[in-house]
């Protein structure tokens, strides 16, 4: 990958640098999480002051609130967040699993022996085209 350069190797560990259109990310790196397009208690200025190079945003939560339409109206996630450095988003895979797959009939044996367990209804539907979530 031409955008990632290993700067130092020590045994199996390595220090690297990833170059993106929005900035450079040194690795390893502490990445603050902005679940709904904001890092709790810190604004973009404070994040830059403490040396943050990238923020992680949660795709599932962004789709719930504020929603893709509002983010688009602001000109994209960077402008909506007021963050001009790199943003990494997750796949939403955890929510696919946690909102239904673990409670499917075929996986119920995992839950045997748990006192007072009451299965909740599935909150998603998995198809060949993708996943549909319900509130």
Short mmCIF file of C-alpha atoms in Angstrom, two decimals:
data_model
loop_
_atom_site.label_atom_id
_atom_site.label_comp_id
_atom_site.label_asym_id
_atom_site.label_seq_id
_atom_site.Cartn_x
_atom_site.Cartn_y
_atom_site.Cartn_z
CA UNK A 1 0.00 0.00 0.00
CA UNK A 2 1.66 3.22 -1.11
CA UNK A 3 -0.17 5.31 1.51
CA UNK A 4 1.21 3.31 4.46
CA UNK A 5 4.87 3.35 5.35
CA UNK A 6 6.55 1.33 8.11
CA UNK A 7 8.90 3.66 9.95
CA UNK A 8 10.32 1.27 12.53
CA UNK A 9 10.16 -2.47 13.29
CA UNK A 10 10.97 -3.99 16.65
CA UNK A 11 10.27 -7.71 16.72
CA UNK A 12 6.67 -8.15 15.60
CA UNK A 13 5.73 -4.57 16.56
CA UNK A 14 5.92 -1.72 14.10
CA UNK A 15 5.46 2.02 13.92
CA UNK A 16 3.94 3.35 10.74
CA UNK A 17 2.42 6.31 9.01
CA UNK A 18 -0.81 6.28 6.99
CA UNK A 19 -1.33 9.20 4.62
CA UNK A 20 -4.92 10.08 3.67
CA UNK A 21 -6.49 12.98 1.75
CA UNK A 22 -7.50 14.50 5.10
CA UNK A 23 -4.18 14.09 6.91
CA UNK A 24 -1.52 11.82 8.32
CA UNK A 25 -2.16 9.15 10.94
CA UNK A 26 0.75 7.73 12.92
CA UNK A 27 0.34 4.14 14.08
CA UNK A 28 -0.26 2.86 16.63
CA UNK A 29 -2.75 5.56 17.47
CA UNK A 30 -5.34 6.38 20.12
CA UNK A 31 -8.58 7.09 18.26
CA UNK A 32 -11.33 9.00 20.08
CA UNK A 33 -14.86 7.77 19.39
CA UNK A 34 -17.53 10.19 18.20
CA UNK A 35 -20.52 7.86 18.29
CA UNK A 36 -23.08 10.35 16.97
CA UNK A 37 -20.63 12.65 15.17
CA UNK A 38 -19.25 14.16 18.37
CA UNK A 39 -16.66 13.13 20.91
CA UNK A 40 -18.31 13.60 24.30
CA UNK A 41 -16.94 16.60 26.25
CA UNK A 42 -14.36 17.57 23.58
CA UNK A 43 -14.81 19.73 20.51
CA UNK A 44 -12.67 19.67 17.37
CA UNK A 45 -10.36 22.40 18.71
CA UNK A 46 -9.66 20.48 21.95
CA UNK A 47 -9.14 17.24 20.04
CA UNK A 48 -6.51 18.93 17.87
CA UNK A 49 -4.87 20.47 20.95
CA UNK A 50 -4.39 17.06 22.52
CA UNK A 51 -2.95 15.69 19.27
CA UNK A 52 -5.83 13.65 17.87
CA UNK A 53 -5.15 12.72 14.26
CA UNK A 54 -8.34 10.78 13.54
CA UNK A 55 -11.84 10.20 14.97
CA UNK A 56 -13.96 7.03 14.83
CA UNK A 57 -17.66 7.52 14.06
CA UNK A 58 -20.32 4.81 14.41
CA UNK A 59 -22.21 4.21 11.17
CA UNK A 60 -25.30 2.65 12.76
CA UNK A 61 -25.75 5.48 15.27
CA UNK A 62 -25.16 8.13 12.58
CA UNK A 63 -27.92 6.58 10.48
CA UNK A 64 -30.33 6.67 13.44
CA UNK A 65 -29.44 10.21 14.43
CA UNK A 66 -28.75 12.63 12.80
CA UNK A 67 -29.37 10.57 9.64
CA UNK A 68 -27.81 10.54 6.19
CA UNK A 69 -30.03 13.33 4.79
CA UNK A 70 -28.97 15.87 7.40
CA UNK A 71 -25.29 14.94 7.10
CA UNK A 72 -25.57 15.34 3.32
CA UNK A 73 -27.23 18.76 3.71
CA UNK A 74 -24.21 19.91 5.72
CA UNK A 75 -21.88 18.81 2.93
CA UNK A 76 -20.71 15.50 4.36
CA UNK A 77 -19.54 14.10 7.66
CA UNK A 78 -16.39 16.26 7.92
CA UNK A 79 -18.36 19.49 7.65
CA UNK A 80 -21.15 18.20 9.90
CA UNK A 81 -18.59 17.34 12.61
CA UNK A 82 -16.45 20.42 12.05
CA UNK A 83 -13.45 18.09 11.73
CA UNK A 84 -11.02 18.49 8.82
CA UNK A 85 -8.77 15.56 9.74
CA UNK A 86 -9.36 11.86 8.95
CA UNK A 87 -12.53 10.11 10.08
CA UNK A 88 -12.88 6.34 10.28
CA UNK A 89 -16.32 4.75 10.36
CA UNK A 90 -17.14 1.24 11.42
CA UNK A 91 -19.16 -1.24 9.41
CA UNK A 92 -22.13 -1.53 11.76
CA UNK A 93 -21.39 -5.26 12.08
CA UNK A 94 -21.59 -5.23 15.86
CA UNK A 95 -25.15 -3.90 15.68
CA UNK A 96 -26.07 -6.57 13.12
CA UNK A 97 -24.96 -9.21 15.61
CA UNK A 98 -26.14 -7.60 18.84
CA UNK A 99 -29.61 -6.69 17.56
CA UNK A 100 -30.65 -10.15 16.52
CA UNK A 101 -28.22 -12.77 15.30
CA UNK A 102 -27.23 -13.92 18.81
CA UNK A 103 -30.87 -14.51 19.68
CA UNK A 104 -31.76 -16.57 16.61
CA UNK A 105 -33.27 -19.97 17.31
CA UNK A 106 -30.11 -21.77 16.14
CA UNK A 107 -27.96 -19.90 18.67
CA UNK A 108 -30.28 -20.30 21.66
CA UNK A 109 -28.09 -23.03 23.21
CA UNK A 110 -25.58 -20.30 24.08
CA UNK A 111 -28.22 -18.84 26.41
CA UNK A 112 -29.08 -22.07 28.28
CA UNK A 113 -28.42 -21.87 31.99
CA UNK A 114 -28.89 -18.11 32.25
CA UNK A 115 -31.41 -17.47 35.03
CA UNK A 116 -34.36 -15.19 34.28
CA UNK A 117 -33.36 -14.82 30.62
CA UNK A 118 -36.14 -13.55 28.39
CA UNK A 119 -35.40 -13.45 24.68
CA UNK A 120 -36.13 -10.15 23.00
CA UNK A 121 -37.60 -10.00 19.52
CA UNK A 122 -35.15 -9.57 16.66
CA UNK A 123 -34.52 -5.96 15.75
CA UNK A 124 -33.12 -6.69 12.32
CA UNK A 125 -33.74 -8.75 9.22
CA UNK A 126 -30.80 -10.11 7.24
CA UNK A 127 -31.29 -10.63 3.50
CA UNK A 128 -29.03 -11.17 0.48
CA UNK A 129 -29.15 -7.38 -0.12
CA UNK A 130 -28.10 -6.44 3.42
CA UNK A 131 -29.60 -5.76 6.82
CA UNK A 132 -32.81 -3.89 7.63
CA UNK A 133 -33.08 -2.53 11.19
CA UNK A 134 -36.30 -1.70 12.96
CA UNK A 135 -36.81 0.58 15.97
#
